[in-house]
XYZ file of C-alpha atoms in Angstrom:
555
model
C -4.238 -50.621 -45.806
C -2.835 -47.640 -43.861
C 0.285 -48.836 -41.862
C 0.917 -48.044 -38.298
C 4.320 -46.243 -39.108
C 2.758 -44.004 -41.799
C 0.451 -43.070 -39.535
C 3.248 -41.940 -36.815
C 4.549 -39.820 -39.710
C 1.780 -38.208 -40.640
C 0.696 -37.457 -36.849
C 4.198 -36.077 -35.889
C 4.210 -33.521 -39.021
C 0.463 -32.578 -38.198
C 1.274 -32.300 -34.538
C 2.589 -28.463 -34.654
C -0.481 -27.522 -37.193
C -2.874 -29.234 -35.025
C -1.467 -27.664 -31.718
C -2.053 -24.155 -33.778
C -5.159 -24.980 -34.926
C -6.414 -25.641 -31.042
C -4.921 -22.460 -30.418
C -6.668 -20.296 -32.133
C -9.865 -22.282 -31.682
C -9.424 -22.107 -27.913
C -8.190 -19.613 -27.309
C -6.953 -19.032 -23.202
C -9.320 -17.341 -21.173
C -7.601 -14.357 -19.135
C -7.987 -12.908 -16.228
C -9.811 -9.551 -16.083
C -7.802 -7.142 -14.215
C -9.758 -5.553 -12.041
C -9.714 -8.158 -9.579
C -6.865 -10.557 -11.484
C -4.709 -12.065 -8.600
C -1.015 -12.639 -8.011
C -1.720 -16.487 -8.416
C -3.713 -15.594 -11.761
C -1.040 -13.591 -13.728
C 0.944 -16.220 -12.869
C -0.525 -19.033 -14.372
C -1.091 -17.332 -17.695
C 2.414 -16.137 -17.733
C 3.687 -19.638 -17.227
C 1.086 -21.107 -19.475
C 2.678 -18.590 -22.397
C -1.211 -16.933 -22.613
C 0.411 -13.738 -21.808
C 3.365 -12.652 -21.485
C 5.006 -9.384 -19.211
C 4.621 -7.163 -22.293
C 1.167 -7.614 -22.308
C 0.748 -7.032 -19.043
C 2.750 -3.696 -19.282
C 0.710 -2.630 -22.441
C -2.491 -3.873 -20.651
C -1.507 -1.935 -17.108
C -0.718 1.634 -19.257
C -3.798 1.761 -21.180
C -6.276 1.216 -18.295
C -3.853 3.953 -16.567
C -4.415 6.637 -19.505
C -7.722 5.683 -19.596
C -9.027 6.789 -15.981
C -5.781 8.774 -15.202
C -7.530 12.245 -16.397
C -10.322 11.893 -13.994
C -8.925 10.225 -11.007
C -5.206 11.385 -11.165
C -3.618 8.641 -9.199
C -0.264 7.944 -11.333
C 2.243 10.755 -11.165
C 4.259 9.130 -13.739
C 4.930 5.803 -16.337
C 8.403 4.549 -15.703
C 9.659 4.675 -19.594
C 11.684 1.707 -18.769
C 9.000 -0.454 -18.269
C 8.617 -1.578 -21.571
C 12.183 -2.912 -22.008
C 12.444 -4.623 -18.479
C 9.504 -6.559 -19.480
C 10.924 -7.830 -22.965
C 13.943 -8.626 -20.626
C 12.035 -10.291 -17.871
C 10.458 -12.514 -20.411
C 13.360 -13.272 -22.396
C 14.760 -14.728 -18.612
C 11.295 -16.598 -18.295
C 11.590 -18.361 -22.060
C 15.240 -19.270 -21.040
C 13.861 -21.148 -17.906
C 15.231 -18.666 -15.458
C 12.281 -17.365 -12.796
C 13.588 -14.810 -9.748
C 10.320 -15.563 -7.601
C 6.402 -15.570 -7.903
C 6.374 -11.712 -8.454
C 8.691 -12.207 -12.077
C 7.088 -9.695 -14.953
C 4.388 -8.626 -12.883
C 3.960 -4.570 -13.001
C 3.843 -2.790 -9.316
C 3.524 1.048 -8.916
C 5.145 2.969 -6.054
C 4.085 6.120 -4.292
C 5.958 9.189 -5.460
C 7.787 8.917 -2.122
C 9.846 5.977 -3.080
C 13.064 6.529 -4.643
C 14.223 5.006 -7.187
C 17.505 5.641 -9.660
C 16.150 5.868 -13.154
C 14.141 8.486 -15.013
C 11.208 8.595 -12.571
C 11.295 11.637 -9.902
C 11.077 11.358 -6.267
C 9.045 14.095 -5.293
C 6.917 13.768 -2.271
C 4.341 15.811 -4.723
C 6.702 19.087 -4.321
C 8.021 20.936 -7.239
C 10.913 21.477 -4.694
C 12.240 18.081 -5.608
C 11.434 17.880 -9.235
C 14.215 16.431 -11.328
C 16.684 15.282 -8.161
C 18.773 12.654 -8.194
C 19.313 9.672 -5.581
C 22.709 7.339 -4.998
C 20.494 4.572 -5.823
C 16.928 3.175 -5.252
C 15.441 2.756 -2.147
C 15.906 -0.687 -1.021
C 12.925 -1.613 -0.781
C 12.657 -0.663 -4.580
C 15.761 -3.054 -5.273
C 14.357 -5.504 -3.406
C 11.153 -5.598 -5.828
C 13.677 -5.590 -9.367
C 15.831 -8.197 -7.454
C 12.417 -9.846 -7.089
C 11.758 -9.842 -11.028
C 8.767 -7.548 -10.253
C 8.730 -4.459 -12.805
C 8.445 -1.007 -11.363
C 6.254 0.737 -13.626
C 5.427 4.002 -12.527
C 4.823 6.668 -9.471
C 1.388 6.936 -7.905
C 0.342 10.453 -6.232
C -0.163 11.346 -2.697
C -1.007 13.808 0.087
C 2.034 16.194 -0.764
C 4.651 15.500 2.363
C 2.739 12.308 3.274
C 0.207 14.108 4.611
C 2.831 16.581 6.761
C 2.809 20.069 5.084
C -0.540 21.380 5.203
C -3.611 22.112 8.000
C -6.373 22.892 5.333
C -5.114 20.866 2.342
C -6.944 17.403 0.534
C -6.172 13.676 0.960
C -4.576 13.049 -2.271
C -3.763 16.234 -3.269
C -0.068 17.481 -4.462
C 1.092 20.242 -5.869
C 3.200 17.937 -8.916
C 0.447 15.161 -9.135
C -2.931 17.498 -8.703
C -5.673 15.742 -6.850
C -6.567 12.234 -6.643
C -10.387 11.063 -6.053
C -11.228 7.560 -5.401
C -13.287 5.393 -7.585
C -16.109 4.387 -5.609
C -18.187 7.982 -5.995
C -17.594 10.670 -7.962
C -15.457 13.136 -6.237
C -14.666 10.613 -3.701
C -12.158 11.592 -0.976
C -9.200 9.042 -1.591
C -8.182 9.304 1.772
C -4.285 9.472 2.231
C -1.088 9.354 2.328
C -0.914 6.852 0.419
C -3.985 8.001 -2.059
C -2.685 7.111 -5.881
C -1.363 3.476 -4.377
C -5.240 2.716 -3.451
C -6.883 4.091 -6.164
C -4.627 2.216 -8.541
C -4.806 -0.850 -6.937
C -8.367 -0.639 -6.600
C -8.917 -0.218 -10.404
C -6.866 -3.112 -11.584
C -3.641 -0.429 -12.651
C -1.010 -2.675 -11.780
C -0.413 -6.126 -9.960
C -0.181 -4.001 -6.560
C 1.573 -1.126 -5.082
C 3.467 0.591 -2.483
C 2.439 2.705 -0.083
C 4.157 4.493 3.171
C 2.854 5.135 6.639
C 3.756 7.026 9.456
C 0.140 6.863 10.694
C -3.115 5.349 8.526
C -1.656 6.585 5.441
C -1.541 2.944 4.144
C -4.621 1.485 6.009
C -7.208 4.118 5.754
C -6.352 4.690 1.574
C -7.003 0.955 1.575
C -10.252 0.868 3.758
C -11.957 3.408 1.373
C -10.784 2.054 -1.751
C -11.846 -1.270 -1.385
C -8.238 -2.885 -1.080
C -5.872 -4.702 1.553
C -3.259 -2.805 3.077
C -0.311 -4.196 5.041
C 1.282 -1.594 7.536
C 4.548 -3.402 8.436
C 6.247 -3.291 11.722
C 8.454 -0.457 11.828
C 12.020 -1.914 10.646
C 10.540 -5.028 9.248
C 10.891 -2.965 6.041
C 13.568 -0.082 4.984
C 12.750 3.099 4.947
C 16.455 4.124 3.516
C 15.694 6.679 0.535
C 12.114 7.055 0.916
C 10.909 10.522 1.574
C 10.890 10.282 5.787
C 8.312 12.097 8.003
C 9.665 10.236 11.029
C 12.192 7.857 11.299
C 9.961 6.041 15.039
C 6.911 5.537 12.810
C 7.275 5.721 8.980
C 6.756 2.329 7.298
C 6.459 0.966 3.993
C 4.371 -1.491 3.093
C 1.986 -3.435 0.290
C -1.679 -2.057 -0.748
C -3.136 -4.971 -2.964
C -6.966 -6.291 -3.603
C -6.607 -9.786 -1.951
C -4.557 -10.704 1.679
C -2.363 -13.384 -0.388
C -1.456 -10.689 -2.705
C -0.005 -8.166 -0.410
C 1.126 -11.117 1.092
C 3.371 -11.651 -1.950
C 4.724 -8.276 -1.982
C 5.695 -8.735 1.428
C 7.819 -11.284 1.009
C 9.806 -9.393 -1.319
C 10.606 -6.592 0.421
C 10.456 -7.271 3.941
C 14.407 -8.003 6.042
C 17.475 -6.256 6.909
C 19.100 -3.302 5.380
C 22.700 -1.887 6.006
C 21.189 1.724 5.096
C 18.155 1.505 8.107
C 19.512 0.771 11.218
C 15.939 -0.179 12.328
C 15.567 -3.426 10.087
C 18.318 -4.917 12.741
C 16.130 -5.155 15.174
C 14.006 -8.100 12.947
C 14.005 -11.102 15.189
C 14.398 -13.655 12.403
C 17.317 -11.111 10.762
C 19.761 -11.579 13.667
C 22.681 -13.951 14.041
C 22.307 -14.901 17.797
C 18.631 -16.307 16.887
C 18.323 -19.759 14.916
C 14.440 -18.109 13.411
C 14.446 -18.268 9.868
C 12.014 -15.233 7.495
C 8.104 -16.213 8.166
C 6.013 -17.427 5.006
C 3.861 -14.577 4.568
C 2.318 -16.316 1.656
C 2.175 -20.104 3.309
C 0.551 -17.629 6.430
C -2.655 -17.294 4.010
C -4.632 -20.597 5.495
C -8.402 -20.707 5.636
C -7.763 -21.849 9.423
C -5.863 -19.556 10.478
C -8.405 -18.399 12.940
C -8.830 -21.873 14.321
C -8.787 -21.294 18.281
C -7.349 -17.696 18.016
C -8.625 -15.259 20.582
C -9.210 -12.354 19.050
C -10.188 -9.001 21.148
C -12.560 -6.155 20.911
C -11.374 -2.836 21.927
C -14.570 -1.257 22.367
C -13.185 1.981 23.951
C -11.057 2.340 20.773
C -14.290 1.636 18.398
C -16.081 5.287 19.213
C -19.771 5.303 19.469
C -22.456 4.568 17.249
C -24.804 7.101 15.644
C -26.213 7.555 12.605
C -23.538 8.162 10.322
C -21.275 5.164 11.894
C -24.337 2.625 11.588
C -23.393 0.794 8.289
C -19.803 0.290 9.519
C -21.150 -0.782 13.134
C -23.340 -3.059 11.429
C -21.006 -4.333 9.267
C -18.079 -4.669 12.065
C -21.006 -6.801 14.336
C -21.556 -9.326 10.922
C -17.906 -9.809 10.895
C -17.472 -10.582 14.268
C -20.228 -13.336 13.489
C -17.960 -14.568 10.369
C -14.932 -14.718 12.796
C -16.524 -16.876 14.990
C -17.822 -18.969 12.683
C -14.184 -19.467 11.192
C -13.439 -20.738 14.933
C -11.906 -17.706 16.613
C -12.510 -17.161 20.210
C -14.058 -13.619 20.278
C -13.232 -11.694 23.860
C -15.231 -8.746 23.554
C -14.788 -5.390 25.896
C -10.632 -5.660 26.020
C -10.275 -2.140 26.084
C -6.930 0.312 25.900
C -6.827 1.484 29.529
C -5.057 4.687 28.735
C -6.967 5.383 25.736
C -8.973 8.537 27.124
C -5.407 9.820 28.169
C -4.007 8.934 24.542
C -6.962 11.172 23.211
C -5.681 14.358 25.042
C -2.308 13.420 24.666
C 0.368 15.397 21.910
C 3.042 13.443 22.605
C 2.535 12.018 18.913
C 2.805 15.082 17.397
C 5.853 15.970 19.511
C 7.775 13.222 18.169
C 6.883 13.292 14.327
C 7.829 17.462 14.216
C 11.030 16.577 16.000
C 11.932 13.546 13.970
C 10.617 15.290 10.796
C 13.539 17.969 10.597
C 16.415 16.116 11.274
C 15.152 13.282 8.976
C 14.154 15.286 6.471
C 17.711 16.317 6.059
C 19.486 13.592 6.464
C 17.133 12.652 2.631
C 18.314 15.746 1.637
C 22.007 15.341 2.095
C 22.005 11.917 -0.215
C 20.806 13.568 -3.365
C 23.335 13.411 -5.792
C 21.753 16.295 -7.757
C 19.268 18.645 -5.924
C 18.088 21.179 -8.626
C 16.352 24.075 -6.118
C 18.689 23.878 -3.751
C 17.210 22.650 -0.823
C 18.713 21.421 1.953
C 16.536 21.361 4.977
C 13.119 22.132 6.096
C 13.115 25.281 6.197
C 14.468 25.815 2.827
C 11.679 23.447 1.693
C 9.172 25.309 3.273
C 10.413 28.768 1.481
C 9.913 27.254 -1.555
C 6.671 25.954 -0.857
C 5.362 29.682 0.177
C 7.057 31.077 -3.000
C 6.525 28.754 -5.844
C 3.244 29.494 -7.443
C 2.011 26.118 -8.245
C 2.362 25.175 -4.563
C -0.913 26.864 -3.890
C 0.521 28.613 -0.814
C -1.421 30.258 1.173
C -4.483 28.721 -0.271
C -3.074 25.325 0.974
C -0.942 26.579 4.566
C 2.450 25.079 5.759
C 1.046 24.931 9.378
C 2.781 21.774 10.061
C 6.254 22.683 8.488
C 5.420 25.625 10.725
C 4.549 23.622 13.788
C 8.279 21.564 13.592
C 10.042 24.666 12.788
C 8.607 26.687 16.114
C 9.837 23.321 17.809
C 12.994 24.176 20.016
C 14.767 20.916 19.957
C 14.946 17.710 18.109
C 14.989 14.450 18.456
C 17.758 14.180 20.037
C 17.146 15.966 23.038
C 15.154 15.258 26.251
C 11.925 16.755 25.849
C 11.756 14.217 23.055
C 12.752 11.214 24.549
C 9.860 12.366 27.302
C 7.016 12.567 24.287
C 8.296 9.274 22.925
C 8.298 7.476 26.411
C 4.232 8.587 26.777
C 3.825 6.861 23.411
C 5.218 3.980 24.160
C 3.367 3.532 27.679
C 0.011 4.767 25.625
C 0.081 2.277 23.028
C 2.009 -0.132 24.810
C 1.291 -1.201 28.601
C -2.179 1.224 28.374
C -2.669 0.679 24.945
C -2.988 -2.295 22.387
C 0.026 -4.563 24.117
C -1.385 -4.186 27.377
C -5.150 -5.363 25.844
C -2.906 -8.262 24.317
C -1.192 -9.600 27.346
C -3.987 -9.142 29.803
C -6.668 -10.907 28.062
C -3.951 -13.452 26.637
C -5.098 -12.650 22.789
C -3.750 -13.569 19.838
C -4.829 -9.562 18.088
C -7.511 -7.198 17.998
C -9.823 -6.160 15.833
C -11.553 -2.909 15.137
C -13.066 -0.932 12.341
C -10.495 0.230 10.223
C -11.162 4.169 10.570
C -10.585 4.315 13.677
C -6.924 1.644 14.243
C -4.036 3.325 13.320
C -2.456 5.494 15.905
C -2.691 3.250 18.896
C -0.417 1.170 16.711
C 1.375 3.655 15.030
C 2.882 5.213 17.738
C 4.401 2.210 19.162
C 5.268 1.269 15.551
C 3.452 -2.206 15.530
C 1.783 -3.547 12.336
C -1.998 -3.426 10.944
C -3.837 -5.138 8.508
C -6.798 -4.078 7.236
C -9.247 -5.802 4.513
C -12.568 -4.653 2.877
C -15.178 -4.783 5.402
C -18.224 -2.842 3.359
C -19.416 0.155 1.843
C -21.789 2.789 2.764
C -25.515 1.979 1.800
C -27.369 3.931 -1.310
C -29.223 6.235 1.177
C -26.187 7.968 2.684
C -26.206 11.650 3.281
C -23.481 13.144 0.924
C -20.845 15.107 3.166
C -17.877 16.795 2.160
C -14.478 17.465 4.109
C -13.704 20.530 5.714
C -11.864 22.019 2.345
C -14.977 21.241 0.595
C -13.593 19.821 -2.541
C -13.998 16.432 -2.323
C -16.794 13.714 -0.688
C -15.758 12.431 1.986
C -18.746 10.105 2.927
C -21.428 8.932 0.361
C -22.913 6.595 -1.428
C -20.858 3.332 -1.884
C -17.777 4.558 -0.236
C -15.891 1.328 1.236
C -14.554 1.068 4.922
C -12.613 -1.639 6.451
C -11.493 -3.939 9.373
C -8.293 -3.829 10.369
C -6.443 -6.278 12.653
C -3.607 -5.456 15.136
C -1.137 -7.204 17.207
C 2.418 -7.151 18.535
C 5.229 -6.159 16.634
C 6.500 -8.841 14.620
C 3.452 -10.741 14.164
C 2.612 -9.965 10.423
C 2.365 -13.728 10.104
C -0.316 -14.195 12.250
C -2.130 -11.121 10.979
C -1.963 -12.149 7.240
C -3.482 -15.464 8.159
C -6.084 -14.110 10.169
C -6.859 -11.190 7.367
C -7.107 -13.945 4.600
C -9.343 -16.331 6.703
C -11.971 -13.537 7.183
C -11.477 -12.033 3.384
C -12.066 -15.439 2.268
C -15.214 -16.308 4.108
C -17.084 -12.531 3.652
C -15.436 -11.656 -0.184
C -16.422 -8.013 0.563
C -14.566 -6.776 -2.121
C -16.502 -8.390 -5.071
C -19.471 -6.619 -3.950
C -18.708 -3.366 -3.937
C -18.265 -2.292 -7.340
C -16.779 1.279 -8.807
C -18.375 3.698 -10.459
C -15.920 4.211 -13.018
C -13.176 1.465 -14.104
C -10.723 1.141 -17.563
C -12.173 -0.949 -19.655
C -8.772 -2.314 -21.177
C -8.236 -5.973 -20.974
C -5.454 -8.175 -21.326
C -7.801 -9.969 -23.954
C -7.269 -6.389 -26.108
C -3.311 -6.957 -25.965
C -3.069 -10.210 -26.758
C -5.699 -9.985 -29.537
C -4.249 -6.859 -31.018
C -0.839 -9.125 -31.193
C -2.453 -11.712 -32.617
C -4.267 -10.077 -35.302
C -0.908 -7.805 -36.302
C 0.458 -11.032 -36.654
């Protein structure tokens, strides 16, 4: 007869063998990347089924395998490798900096940071300079344990150099093309961020806006994008355009996800005077930094009155039928998740805010003066430039800028400008802004029907906002239907509307009120899952499931 204690002795020396021998003969089952979320990685990183290596190894090779066709990253930050062997060595030792610990991001190549990855804007002009230190809002993500992995491409100059250039198109990164058609216009600024997110490159990314750069990328590549308040974020050491409307913010493929990134990056900064204006940053206020993450409730539109701007919408026709069609079934989900729709609560100035230029008044007189003021903190500039119009000489004389094939009309347009933004005529341009998206514009729509946002289709819900530097979120609202007419844009290099090509809605609301916004995004994303339908055309096949065998086989 077998006694009790030899069969304790014989189960604790099996116990390790056994615990192996489940291992391998159930083995974890990871997420796939294309659509892995914040929450997922998570798990299997605290479960041991993966670790931040893997991810890194994972994140590259689905980069290098779509990055010769759709040229969204710039760049592969060569430190990523050894911040992840550190960031796990801190998670085996019990020490975790915050949800976002190991997980790879990429940042558009307007982002600074202080390592071996350039800072370029997309402009040879600024290859191989040097920065004090990275942009804070870069720190803020290390700080956060996330790992900066590489530099995603863009519309060279955010979108500000060129009158007949391409979304997604600079001279250092070449041209980016979404995933969802071949040739796909990525839309911009913020082109490589979308694409990349879109494909499963990285946990999330980065992406700037001074006005749709990070909600229109997002719309037609299938993503969320968070445009921040202006100042809820820093802008200090990112490429500016204009210091009244540039804004950095997350570009993810769920709400909760952005959501995360958010957290990370969003409060005060001694370098960007701006972020003092955050109500919850200031001493004389007892509010304490919203929940972005906890805002992410399924009834979050629970008695919400959410308006229609139906000025602001444009008209139907043919081409804008799948998105009007779409925009009417999600008013129909929105209801259904208990909002209170109030429909017609139109911008009252909006046909004076389509003739107005006071916009472009104040980005080409904030653009020179902030441009420099970038310029002068570069602790090695290697061409020498030191202002606009030294950037713009090099533009027209550097061969692989593609001047005059690709124009500097807008470095042209701020140039001709005879004053700055520090002088009258300014101030008068930025007053009509703030009356035209303010009192006539969205915050007037928000205090005279009492609502809680708007919503609109996502094409056509930037500026209104932008100008008065209040924050957006859009989410994947559809795509265009199989029988779409192919058209190009005006360059005629890339497709601008086809087959497939996703669009978005986009929700808008005071400044500040990101927390509200969030919740209401990730009510609606959860009820219509949009983005699980509409599939690319061409994705990486490299899994985590790949890394983590290869390891285990090597072993």
């Amino acid at each position: 007869m077998v006694s009790a204690w030899f069969l304790a002795k014989v189960f604790v020396a099996f116990a390790p063998l056994t615990s192996v021998v489940a291992q391998y003969a159930t083995p974890p089952v990871l997420p796939e990347l294309l659509d892995a979320t914040a929450d997922e990685l998570i798990s299997g990183l605290e479960a041991g089924d993966f670790t931040s290596l893997d991810l890194v190894q994972a994140y590259v090779g689905r980069i290098l395998e779509v990055n010769a066709t759709l040229h969204m990253v710039t760049e592969i930050n060569p430190d990523a490798w050894t911040i992840a062997k550190e960031l796990d060595e801190e998670r085996s030792c019990g020490k975790i900096r915050g949800p976002l610990h190991g997980l790879p991001i990429l940042i558009k190549n307007n982002i600074a940071t202080a390592d071996e990855m350039n800072n370029t804007a997309g402009s040879f002009s600024l290859l191989g300079a040097k920065v004090p230190r990275d942009a804070t809002v870069a720190a803020k993500l290390r700080a956060a344990g996330a790992i900066l992995l590489g530099k995603t491409n863009l519309s060279q100059w955010a979108n500000y150099r060129s009158a007949n250039s391409s979304n997604g198109w600079s001279a250092y990164g070449g041209q980016t093309y979404g995933a969802y058609y071949p040739g796909q216009d990525p839309s911009g600024s913020s082109s490589g961020s979308g694409v990349s997110a879109s494909l499963g490159l990285a946990f999330g990314t980065l992406g700037t806006e001074t006005d749709g750069s990070i909600v229109s990328p997002s719309q037609l590549n299938n993503i969320v994008g968070i445009k921040p308040t202006v100042g809820l974020t820093s802008r200090a050491l990112v490429i500016p355009i204009s210091e009244h409307q540039d804004s950095v913010g997350p570009m993810a493929r769920t709400v909760k996800d952005a959501a995360y990134i958010l957290q990370a990056i969003a409060g005060p900064d001694q370098y960007d005077n701006y972020t003092s204006a955050i109500p919850w940053a200031s001493n004389s206020t007892n509010a304490t930094k919203p929940d972005y993450v906890a805002a992410c409730k399924l009834d979050a539109l629970a008695g919400k009155r959410i308006g229609i701007p139906r000025n602001a919408i444009g008209t139907r026709n043919i081409a804008s039928a799948p998105i009007f069609d779409a925009f009417d079934s999600a008013i129909a989900v929105l209801k259904e998740a208990g909002a209170i729709i109030v429909d017609n609560t139109n911008y009252t100035a909006y046909a004076q805010y389509l003739n107005s230029t006071a916009e472009d008044t104040v980005l080409a007189g904030d653009f020179g003066p902030n441009l420099a003021a970038y310029l002068a903190q570069l602790t090695y500039n290697p061409n020498d430039v030191n202002d606009l119009e030294e950037v713009r000489n090099f533009t027209q004389t550097f061969p692989a800028e593609e001047y005059p094939s690709r124009d500097t009309a807008v470095f042209d347009a701020a140039l001709a400008l005879n004053f700055t933004n520090t002088d009258p005529q300014f101030w008068a341009a930025y007053q009509e802004d703030l009356f035209l998206g303010g009192p006539g514009g969205i915050l007037g729509a928000l205090a005279t029907y009492n609502l809680d946002a708007v919503v609109l289709p996502t094409r056509t819900a930037s500026s209104t906002s932008a100008i008065i530097g209040a924050p957006i979120v859009t989410v994947p609202l559809g795509a265009y239907p199989s029988n779409t007419t192919v058209i190009s844009n005006a360059r005629g290099n890339l497709n601008a509307t086809a087959p497939n090509i996703p669009f978005g809605l986009a929700f808008a609301g005071k400044h500040w009120s990101e927390e509200s916004l969030i919740g209401f995004a990730y009510a609606y994303e959860q009820r219509s899952n949009v983005r699980t339908k509409v599939k690319p055309y061409i994705q990486p096949t490299i899994e985590l499931a790949d890394v983590v065998g290869n390891k285990t086989r090597k072993l």
